Amino acid sequence: MSNTTANPEFSPNLQVFEPHKASLPPLVPYLKEFWKRRAFAIELSRFADKAEYLDSKFGKVWLILNPLLLAMIYFLLVTVLRGGMKSNQGITTLAHILIGLFTFYFAQSCISAGATSITAGGRLILNQAFPRALLPFSSTISAFYQFLPTLPVYIAVVVIGKWVFPSTQIPGFTWSYLWIPFIIACVGITGFGLSLVFATMNVYFRDTNKLLSYFMRIWLYASPVLWLPEMLHGWHRTILFINPLGPVLSSTSNVWIKGINPTPGELVGCIAWALGSLLIGGYFFISRERDFAVRI
Amino acid sequence: MPENLAIRIEDLSIKYKINVDTKRTLKNAVMRASKGEAVRTRTVEAIKHLTMDLPHGSVLGIVGANGAGKSTLMRSIAGILPPTEGRIIVNGKISTLLALGVGFNPALSGRDNIILGGLASGMTREEIESKTDEIAEFADLPDGFIDMPVRTYSSGMYGRVAFSVAVSMKPDILLLDEALSAGDASFKEKSFNKMRELCAEARTIIIVSHALATINDLCDRAIWMNKGTLVQDGKPDAVVEDYLKFLKVGTLPSNYEDM
Ligand SMILES: Nc1ncnc2c1ncn2[C@@H]1O[C@H](COP(=O)(O)OP(=O)(O)OP(=O)(O)O)[C@@H](O)[C@H]1O
Ligand SMILES: [Mg+2]
């Protein structure tokens, strides 16, 4: 090797490709490249939606209608199982299921779309070098934009509910709503982190996303969506915290349904799961992503 | 690395590990593990101990039979495939046109695909948007086709857009893998001119093509690869001639043993 070797860190144009073990590439340049191409992820998510709904005017409507109808079905099931309830309690239950389901679906679509983003990106991955984490990231952005319009739907249901049943306990606007952006960010980051794990697994085992769909269903039943977080007492409450979406979903319920702030325990849980899944998922994904092109 | 080099390849080897067994699924993995069987894999050595220097401003042609490892070499230079052994040093911004269409999404219009391709290769939105018209003009598709979904394109039209995107990136190093095969005579002429223009600006171009006339026409140096090794490196007409001889008779050049 000649003596004039420049350091690739300082000469942006000089790139050295060398063999790697399953270890991380230099992280600073990776994150810089990632940040530099964030517009690509945003555009990709927009175009993916466009491609998907290009021929259907009702695509966007369906995105809202689908969870809304499901929420109604779950509501009926829950009410029937409990043997009916008073009407003002009914609307509370419906609202809880609705916002829980919308939030859960946000995480679910981050994870399931992200899981296939690498295997579905075949051509792009074989023909262009870029930080691969941009593909799951783009799925997370898509999921976020699909989640946003469900919030007005929830609010509309609550407003109508309060008007029809004035005795219901659901609060109107409260200051605790200020926690909502934080909670949504935690859901997005947790979803993104977990999608990195499953996207990597899906490269090695192509049936991961099939298993994932069963797994997500069980996960939904294990989460405080169809039941209330306060139904758990004592050590049973650990169930809430070993579930990556447990703390965010019970915070969601506190803020939206009860109009109170999340408990400190829930906040710690939200942050721990968000950072934990981002770090673990990021390590798992980035340390293996140079292998993807060979395995696709 | 000396300043005048665009690419230096040192003792490069690339191996693909292929699972011989059926599908790579978790189910199969568990089944196999429960029976105590190991995963059967086969290793394909696509590139074997290749060493090469390429100065700035050269136009290199790569010839070789199917499966010789040409596309693999291009992908590793682009930083897509990591080396199994050895290393590659690249000095300059790379633009790739590896196989047709840089992952074009068939449901999107040509224009949307141009924007997406540009962003993926690291351009800013302003840069790529200021260039879309220029790219569309260079591709010269029939009326209004640039705003139609790519699935309605003929393969030549597809190739035109892809090539226009790749050259518009003003790359220091342009990698073209079978990029010119689908264009018609007039576009071929135009793209040849464009490439000569790029050479004049001392940009480096690597062309993989089975159209040997293209190699003869455009390149100032050619290499011939066979089963992952470098057989010959020299003037394009000499390399192409020996390669043609090999295709007819099946003998490698006599000096091959020395290399
Ligand atoms: N994704 C892959 N997985 C496993 N093996 C591969 C893969 N891609 C290529 N190979 C193997 O690597 C070798 C070289 O392939 P490569 O695509 O580089 O050939 P090529 O010279 O481009 O051929 P062609 O002229 O047909 O394009 C071949 O033996 C091929 O089987
Ligand atoms: Mg090839």
XYZ file of C-alpha atoms and ligand atoms in Angstrom:
587
model
C 0.000 0.000 0.000
C 1.368 3.386 -0.900
C 2.329 5.904 1.721
C -0.136 8.546 0.559
C -3.199 6.732 1.873
C -5.714 9.326 2.927
C -7.928 8.742 5.896
C -11.437 8.053 4.573
C -12.896 9.983 7.509
C -11.303 13.174 6.285
C -11.503 12.736 2.536
C -15.187 12.254 1.862
C -14.557 10.885 -1.598
C -12.166 8.117 -0.664
C -13.950 4.920 0.245
C -12.339 1.701 1.383
C -14.259 -1.549 1.204
C -12.853 -4.338 3.314
C -14.032 -7.676 4.651
C -16.097 -7.483 7.782
C -17.010 -9.746 10.616
C -20.440 -9.356 12.153
C -19.565 -6.008 13.630
C -20.651 -2.439 13.242
C -19.330 -0.229 10.436
C -18.010 3.187 11.530
C -21.164 4.648 13.037
C -20.618 8.358 12.524
C -20.318 8.182 8.709
C -23.224 5.711 8.674
C -25.505 8.036 10.590
C -24.356 10.983 8.494
C -25.248 9.127 5.292
C -28.538 8.097 6.859
C -29.389 11.667 7.771
C -28.273 12.978 4.409
C -30.687 10.653 2.643
C -33.685 11.048 4.948
C -35.489 12.772 2.065
C -35.212 9.461 0.221
C -37.039 7.611 3.004
C -39.769 10.246 3.126
C -40.220 10.247 -0.636
C -40.158 6.455 -0.762
C -42.967 6.236 1.774
C -45.037 8.795 -0.131
C -44.478 7.007 -3.416
C -45.194 3.615 -1.869
C -48.592 4.907 -0.771
C -49.105 6.428 -4.178
C -48.262 3.173 -5.908
C -50.516 1.232 -3.604
C -53.551 3.485 -3.877
C -52.973 4.751 -7.361
C -55.996 2.930 -8.715
C -58.299 3.212 -5.729
C -59.979 6.432 -4.665
C -61.132 4.813 -1.448
C -57.692 3.744 -0.301
C -57.404 6.459 2.316
C -60.987 6.033 3.469
C -60.413 2.321 3.836
C -57.380 2.981 6.038
C -59.691 4.611 8.573
C -62.741 2.464 8.008
C -60.867 -0.772 8.584
C -59.793 -0.135 12.202
C -63.096 1.614 12.898
C -65.118 -1.436 11.874
C -62.767 -3.733 13.749
C -63.145 -1.604 16.847
C -66.935 -1.935 16.565
C -66.650 -5.709 16.311
C -64.321 -5.924 19.295
C -66.632 -3.588 21.203
C -69.641 -5.820 20.543
C -67.645 -8.898 21.541
C -66.421 -7.341 24.755
C -69.899 -6.045 25.665
C -71.529 -9.390 24.951
C -68.864 -11.277 26.922
C -69.414 -9.043 29.896
C -73.171 -9.477 29.552
C -74.005 -5.932 28.570
C -73.353 -2.679 30.391
C -74.794 0.734 31.073
C -74.773 3.031 28.065
C -72.490 5.694 29.572
C -69.930 2.986 30.391
C -70.295 1.589 26.907
C -69.014 4.689 25.205
C -65.972 4.721 27.505
C -65.173 1.143 26.594
C -65.609 1.878 22.913
C -63.333 4.920 23.132
C -60.691 2.898 24.975
C -60.738 0.122 22.402
C -60.716 2.619 19.558
C -57.684 4.662 20.633
C -55.865 1.530 21.803
C -56.458 -0.192 18.496
C -55.383 2.848 16.455
C -52.185 3.140 18.478
C -51.499 -0.582 18.342
C -52.046 -0.587 14.572
C -49.529 2.210 14.223
C -46.893 0.040 15.883
C -48.068 -3.035 14.001
C -47.795 -1.412 10.598
C -44.321 -0.059 11.443
C -43.258 -3.578 12.316
C -44.945 -5.642 9.637
C -44.218 -3.278 6.730
C -40.691 -2.742 8.022
C -40.124 -6.482 8.331
C -40.578 -7.047 4.605
C -38.964 -3.784 3.492
C -35.544 -5.370 2.954
C -36.665 -8.540 1.204
C -39.080 -6.539 -0.939
C -36.422 -3.973 -1.819
C -34.429 -6.544 -3.816
C -33.496 -4.552 -6.890
C -32.759 -1.385 -4.975
C -30.490 -3.251 -2.586
C -28.618 -5.108 -5.308
C -28.015 -2.019 -7.396
C -27.362 0.835 -5.059
C -25.280 1.412 -1.951
C -27.043 3.326 0.827
C -27.688 2.815 4.543
C -30.214 -0.023 4.448
C -31.951 1.167 7.613
C -33.578 3.801 5.390
C -35.991 1.176 4.066
C -37.570 0.198 7.431
C -37.429 3.881 8.358
C -39.519 4.673 5.324
C -42.069 2.064 6.454
C -42.259 3.787 9.830
C -42.943 7.111 8.126
C -45.702 5.486 6.059
C -47.216 3.992 9.194
C -47.151 7.380 10.877
C -48.960 9.077 8.014
C -51.551 6.328 8.029
C -51.986 6.716 11.774
C -52.467 10.510 11.801
C -55.914 10.627 10.142
C -57.256 8.116 12.665
C -56.933 10.678 15.471
C -59.666 13.000 14.119
C -61.860 9.913 13.747
C -61.350 9.096 17.409
C -62.110 12.670 18.412
C -65.262 12.681 16.294
C -66.478 9.476 17.956
C -65.838 10.925 21.419
C -67.564 14.222 20.602
C -70.618 12.423 19.245
C -70.560 10.037 22.219
C -70.480 12.898 24.740
C -73.327 14.587 22.921
C -75.511 11.478 22.866
C -74.618 10.329 26.398
C -73.847 13.529 28.368
C -73.279 11.509 31.567
C -70.157 9.726 30.263
C -66.876 10.194 32.170
C -64.663 10.738 29.128
C -62.943 14.097 29.596
C -62.878 16.843 27.007
C -59.624 18.587 26.332
C -57.200 18.439 29.276
C -53.597 19.547 29.762
C -52.522 15.933 29.863
C -53.091 15.916 26.087
C -49.689 17.561 25.906
C -48.224 14.086 26.521
C -49.704 12.795 23.266
C -46.830 13.776 20.935
C -44.392 12.159 23.366
C -46.397 8.934 23.474
C -46.744 8.821 19.693
C -42.989 9.364 19.322
C -42.343 6.474 21.708
C -44.670 4.193 19.737
C -42.913 5.169 16.484
C -39.417 4.642 17.874
C -40.314 1.328 19.486
C -41.968 0.199 16.254
C -38.973 1.257 14.181
C -36.524 -0.485 16.507
C -38.500 -3.731 16.471
C -38.956 -3.529 12.699
C -35.166 -3.496 12.375
C -35.007 -6.787 14.261
C -37.708 -8.445 12.176
C -36.419 -7.028 8.888
C -33.055 -8.643 9.594
C -34.649 -11.938 10.615
C -36.756 -11.920 7.479
C -33.609 -11.852 5.341
C -32.360 -15.031 6.979
C -35.719 -16.739 7.469
C -38.256 -15.841 4.839
C -41.238 -17.033 6.870
C -40.616 -14.499 9.630
C -43.301 -12.143 8.380
C -45.833 -14.974 8.271
C -45.091 -15.912 11.857
C -45.192 -12.242 12.677
C -48.862 -11.950 11.685
C -49.842 -14.627 14.240
C -47.508 -13.141 16.766
C -49.043 -9.673 16.341
C -52.517 -11.056 16.962
C -51.464 -12.680 20.242
C -49.620 -9.497 21.104
C -52.814 -7.482 20.608
C -54.709 -9.717 23.063
C -51.846 -9.460 25.546
C -51.916 -5.665 25.368
C -54.273 -3.371 27.285
C -56.457 -2.667 24.267
C -59.421 -5.005 24.678
C -59.046 -4.874 28.463
C -58.200 -2.046 30.835
C -54.737 -1.679 32.352
C -56.232 -1.247 35.813
C -57.720 -4.733 35.649
C -54.226 -5.925 36.598
C -53.157 -5.744 40.236
C -49.992 -6.426 42.201
C -47.380 -8.506 40.427
C -49.766 -9.044 37.500
C -48.889 -5.519 36.489
C -45.463 -6.748 35.310
C -47.369 -8.090 32.280
C -47.806 -4.466 31.283
C -44.121 -3.732 31.473
C -42.617 -6.790 29.789
C -44.767 -5.914 26.785
C -42.874 -3.396 24.580
C -46.172 -1.651 23.877
C -47.603 -2.041 27.394
C -46.394 1.246 28.892
C -47.340 3.319 25.828
C -50.783 1.737 25.603
C -51.590 2.265 29.257
C -50.301 5.856 29.009
C -52.539 6.275 25.978
C -55.507 5.074 27.983
C -54.648 7.375 30.903
C -54.311 10.453 28.747
C -57.181 9.972 26.317
C -59.759 8.158 28.420
C -59.106 9.358 31.951
C -57.587 12.725 31.144
C -54.726 12.193 33.599
C -50.960 12.221 33.122
C -49.058 8.961 32.607
C -47.585 7.611 35.845
C -43.797 7.963 36.333
C -43.506 4.179 36.049
C -45.250 4.240 32.679
C -43.037 7.072 31.462
C -39.900 5.164 32.396
C -41.355 2.109 30.663
C -42.111 4.099 27.484
C -38.611 5.552 27.288
C -36.875 2.309 28.215
C -38.677 0.303 25.548
C -38.205 2.994 22.889
C -34.465 3.378 23.496
C -33.970 -0.320 24.147
C -35.587 -1.463 20.912
C -33.841 1.263 18.917
C -30.409 0.333 20.253
C -30.832 -3.429 20.080
C -32.612 -3.322 16.720
C -30.057 -0.878 15.375
C -27.130 -3.035 16.449
C -28.726 -6.220 15.116
C -29.564 -4.623 11.766
C -26.550 -2.438 11.051
C -24.031 -5.092 12.003
C -25.581 -7.456 9.464
C -26.760 -5.174 6.709
C -23.664 -5.588 4.542
C -24.644 -9.207 4.303
C -28.065 -8.445 2.843
C -26.960 -7.989 -0.773
C -25.481 -11.498 -0.821
C -28.564 -13.100 0.654
C -31.375 -11.379 -1.104
C -2.967 5.423 -2.759
C -1.438 7.443 -5.598
C -3.454 10.536 -6.469
C -4.044 9.555 -10.068
C -5.858 6.310 -9.238
C -9.641 6.147 -9.259
C -9.891 2.540 -8.149
C -7.384 0.184 -6.594
C -8.306 -3.454 -6.110
C -5.991 -5.506 -3.937
C -6.170 -9.285 -3.947
C -9.976 -9.221 -4.047
C -11.947 -12.396 -3.470
C -15.693 -12.608 -3.222
C -17.600 -15.689 -2.231
C -21.315 -16.283 -2.237
C -22.645 -18.759 0.266
C -25.677 -20.500 -1.126
C -28.039 -22.677 0.880
C -28.435 -25.853 -1.114
C -31.494 -26.908 0.853
C -34.976 -25.786 -0.044
C -36.305 -22.563 1.290
C -34.622 -20.557 4.002
C -37.381 -20.536 6.537
C -37.501 -20.666 10.267
C -39.655 -23.780 9.987
C -37.030 -25.630 7.968
C -34.274 -24.463 10.290
C -36.127 -25.800 13.326
C -36.949 -29.079 11.571
C -33.345 -29.518 10.559
C -32.056 -28.684 13.999
C -34.448 -31.163 15.606
C -33.124 -33.891 13.306
C -29.580 -32.812 14.105
C -28.756 -32.010 10.489
C -26.401 -29.235 9.563
C -27.316 -26.621 6.982
C -25.917 -27.666 3.631
C -24.275 -24.744 1.928
C -22.245 -24.379 -1.199
C -19.684 -21.695 -1.674
C -19.357 -20.055 -5.058
C -16.131 -18.186 -5.596
C -17.285 -15.441 -7.905
C -13.986 -13.525 -7.811
C -10.602 -15.063 -7.045
C -7.599 -12.979 -6.017
C -8.065 -10.107 -8.408
C -5.620 -7.229 -8.318
C -5.961 -4.169 -10.503
C -5.351 -0.430 -10.599
C -7.468 1.965 -12.599
C -6.302 5.570 -13.147
C -8.707 8.500 -13.372
C -10.087 9.154 -16.809
C -9.804 5.632 -18.124
C -12.585 3.784 -19.832
C -12.375 0.152 -18.920
C -14.293 -2.579 -20.662
C -14.897 -5.920 -18.998
C -15.624 -8.979 -21.099
C -16.213 -12.553 -20.084
C -18.633 -15.434 -20.358
C -21.850 -15.636 -18.354
C -21.077 -16.215 -14.710
C -17.510 -14.933 -15.023
C -18.037 -12.563 -12.118
C -18.372 -9.270 -13.991
C -21.510 -8.066 -12.237
C -20.115 -9.215 -8.913
C -16.987 -7.111 -9.488
C -19.097 -4.079 -10.376
C -21.247 -4.488 -7.265
C -18.210 -4.736 -5.044
C -16.699 -1.580 -6.554
C -19.992 0.178 -5.898
C -19.760 -0.875 -2.250
C -22.833 -3.069 -2.415
C -21.102 -6.432 -1.919
C -18.442 -6.524 0.782
C -15.192 -8.332 -0.134
C -14.604 -11.730 1.398
C -10.866 -11.087 1.219
C -8.690 -8.262 0.031
C -9.828 -4.705 -0.348
C -11.078 -2.074 -2.735
C -10.211 1.589 -2.506
C -12.353 3.966 -4.496
C -11.540 7.612 -4.949
C -14.548 9.546 -6.162
C -18.310 9.681 -6.321
C -19.813 6.604 -7.905
C -22.908 6.355 -10.030
C -24.123 2.915 -10.907
C -26.253 1.510 -13.626
C -26.105 -2.140 -12.708
C -28.499 -4.180 -14.752
C -31.468 -2.272 -16.078
C -33.236 0.211 -13.899
C -31.956 1.100 -10.481
C -34.798 -0.606 -8.692
C -37.422 1.323 -10.585
C -40.883 0.951 -9.160
C -43.141 -0.087 -12.052
C -46.255 1.543 -10.598
C -44.672 4.997 -10.469
C -44.095 7.379 -13.346
C -40.699 7.854 -14.923
C -40.406 11.253 -13.296
C -41.144 9.899 -9.798
C -38.597 7.149 -10.345
C -35.985 9.688 -11.392
C -36.540 11.621 -8.168
C -36.413 8.475 -6.077
C -33.240 7.231 -7.780
C -31.542 10.584 -7.317
C -32.421 10.780 -3.639
C -31.231 7.212 -3.053
C -27.877 8.047 -4.579
C -27.484 10.920 -2.138
C -28.569 13.988 -4.098
C -30.624 16.659 -2.404
C -34.174 17.268 -3.505
C -33.264 20.625 -5.107
C -30.418 19.061 -7.059
C -32.525 16.262 -8.459
C -35.553 18.438 -9.155
C -33.455 20.905 -11.092
C -32.227 18.001 -13.179
C -35.418 16.066 -13.871
C -36.264 18.073 -16.971
C -32.762 17.685 -18.316
C -32.898 13.942 -17.667
C -36.323 13.619 -19.255
C -35.086 15.542 -22.256
C -32.006 13.378 -22.640
C -34.062 10.188 -22.369
C -36.254 11.650 -25.130
C -39.276 9.415 -24.581
C -42.305 9.690 -26.868
C -44.874 12.330 -25.961
C -45.774 12.470 -22.287
C -44.429 9.035 -21.427
C -42.176 10.449 -18.724
C -45.300 10.991 -16.604
C -46.741 7.557 -17.282
C -46.191 4.549 -14.999
C -42.954 2.764 -15.796
C -44.836 -0.500 -16.322
C -46.129 0.933 -19.587
C -42.573 1.398 -20.933
C -40.812 -0.758 -23.475
C -37.488 -2.143 -22.271
C -35.633 0.333 -24.449
C -37.524 3.251 -22.954
C -36.772 1.896 -19.515
C -33.084 1.672 -20.378
C -33.084 5.225 -21.739
C -34.400 6.679 -18.509
C -32.026 4.589 -16.403
C -29.019 5.642 -18.450
C -30.025 9.290 -18.367
C -30.297 9.171 -14.591
C -26.899 7.506 -14.203
C -25.003 10.007 -16.400
C -26.807 13.031 -14.978
C -25.365 12.383 -11.528
C -22.059 13.846 -12.766
C -20.242 10.929 -11.180
C -16.483 10.642 -10.915
C -16.861 6.958 -11.609
C -19.646 5.572 -13.756
C -20.395 1.859 -13.656
C -22.453 0.503 -16.529
C -23.476 -3.143 -16.481
C -25.195 -4.140 -19.732
C -26.730 -0.690 -19.705
C -26.698 -0.038 -23.409
C -28.093 -3.297 -24.666
C -31.713 -2.231 -25.071
C -31.300 1.170 -26.695
C -31.885 1.659 -30.411
C -29.253 2.939 -32.835
C -30.018 6.612 -32.334
C -29.942 6.425 -28.559
C -26.777 4.349 -28.692
C -25.143 7.107 -30.712
C -26.316 9.697 -28.227
C -25.151 7.712 -25.215
C -21.747 7.050 -26.808
C -21.343 10.774 -27.304
C -22.347 11.396 -23.723
C -19.764 8.905 -22.495
C -17.022 10.451 -24.619
C -17.992 13.783 -23.095
C -17.620 12.285 -19.620
C -14.209 10.820 -20.524
C -13.080 14.212 -21.733
C -13.867 15.539 -18.274
C -11.520 12.873 -16.904
C -14.290 10.844 -15.383
C -13.742 7.128 -15.085
C -16.076 4.675 -16.742
C -16.333 0.908 -16.443
C -18.466 -0.865 -18.994
C -19.587 -4.475 -18.882
C -21.017 -5.568 -22.173
C -21.486 -8.614 -24.332
C -21.570 -6.311 -27.352
C -17.854 -6.485 -28.072
C -18.038 -3.745 -30.670
C -19.116 -1.359 -27.916
C -16.036 -2.257 -25.891
C -13.794 -1.782 -28.919
C -15.456 1.480 -29.739
C -15.445 3.193 -26.380
C -12.755 1.746 -24.154
C -9.076 2.477 -23.932
C -8.433 -0.603 -21.856
C -10.151 -3.944 -21.462
C -9.952 -6.892 -19.144
C -11.186 -10.379 -19.742
C -12.487 -12.362 -16.808
C -13.020 -16.082 -16.713
C -14.486 -17.927 -13.728
C -13.562 -15.144 -11.372
C -9.959 -14.670 -12.441
C -8.327 -12.050 -14.602
C -7.251 -13.702 -17.844
C -6.038 -10.754 -19.821
C -5.565 -7.041 -19.388
C -4.637 -4.786 -22.275
C -5.760 -2.907 -25.359
C -9.418 -3.579 -26.145
C -8.881 -4.926 -29.660
C -6.256 -7.427 -28.490
C -8.356 -8.582 -25.527
C -11.523 -8.825 -27.591
C -9.717 -10.763 -30.295
C -8.334 -13.302 -27.829
C -11.695 -13.527 -26.100
C -13.437 -14.229 -29.404
C -10.857 -16.891 -30.182
C -11.551 -18.426 -26.800
C -15.284 -18.431 -27.451
C -14.766 -20.274 -30.739
C -11.979 -22.674 -29.781
C -12.226 -22.708 -26.038
C -8.512 -22.189 -25.345
C -7.174 -19.633 -22.973
C -4.248 -17.528 -24.217
C -0.848 -19.181 -23.873
C 0.480 -16.585 -21.483
C -2.407 -17.216 -19.101
C -0.354 -19.565 -16.916
C 2.123 -16.783 -16.195
C -0.482 -14.418 -14.889
N -26.927 -13.428 -5.507
C -26.130 -14.480 -5.760
N -26.121 -15.530 -4.926
C -25.320 -16.581 -5.157
N -24.482 -16.686 -6.202
C -24.443 -15.680 -7.072
C -25.252 -14.520 -6.915
N -24.997 -13.668 -7.937
C -24.061 -14.281 -8.700
N -23.716 -15.486 -8.203
C -22.709 -16.404 -8.747
O -21.502 -15.688 -8.922
C -20.909 -16.022 -10.154
C -20.641 -14.752 -10.939
O -21.869 -14.133 -11.281
P -21.975 -12.723 -11.999
O -23.390 -12.296 -11.948
O -20.966 -11.826 -11.414
O -21.576 -13.086 -13.487
P -21.519 -12.149 -14.776
O -20.135 -12.173 -15.250
O -22.128 -10.843 -14.492
O -22.429 -12.961 -15.773
P -23.415 -12.401 -16.923
O -22.597 -12.212 -18.133
O -24.365 -13.538 -17.103
O -24.067 -11.172 -16.428
C -21.826 -17.000 -10.848
O -21.279 -18.296 -10.681
C -23.125 -16.891 -10.107
O -23.707 -18.148 -10.002
Mg -23.872 -9.764 -15.153
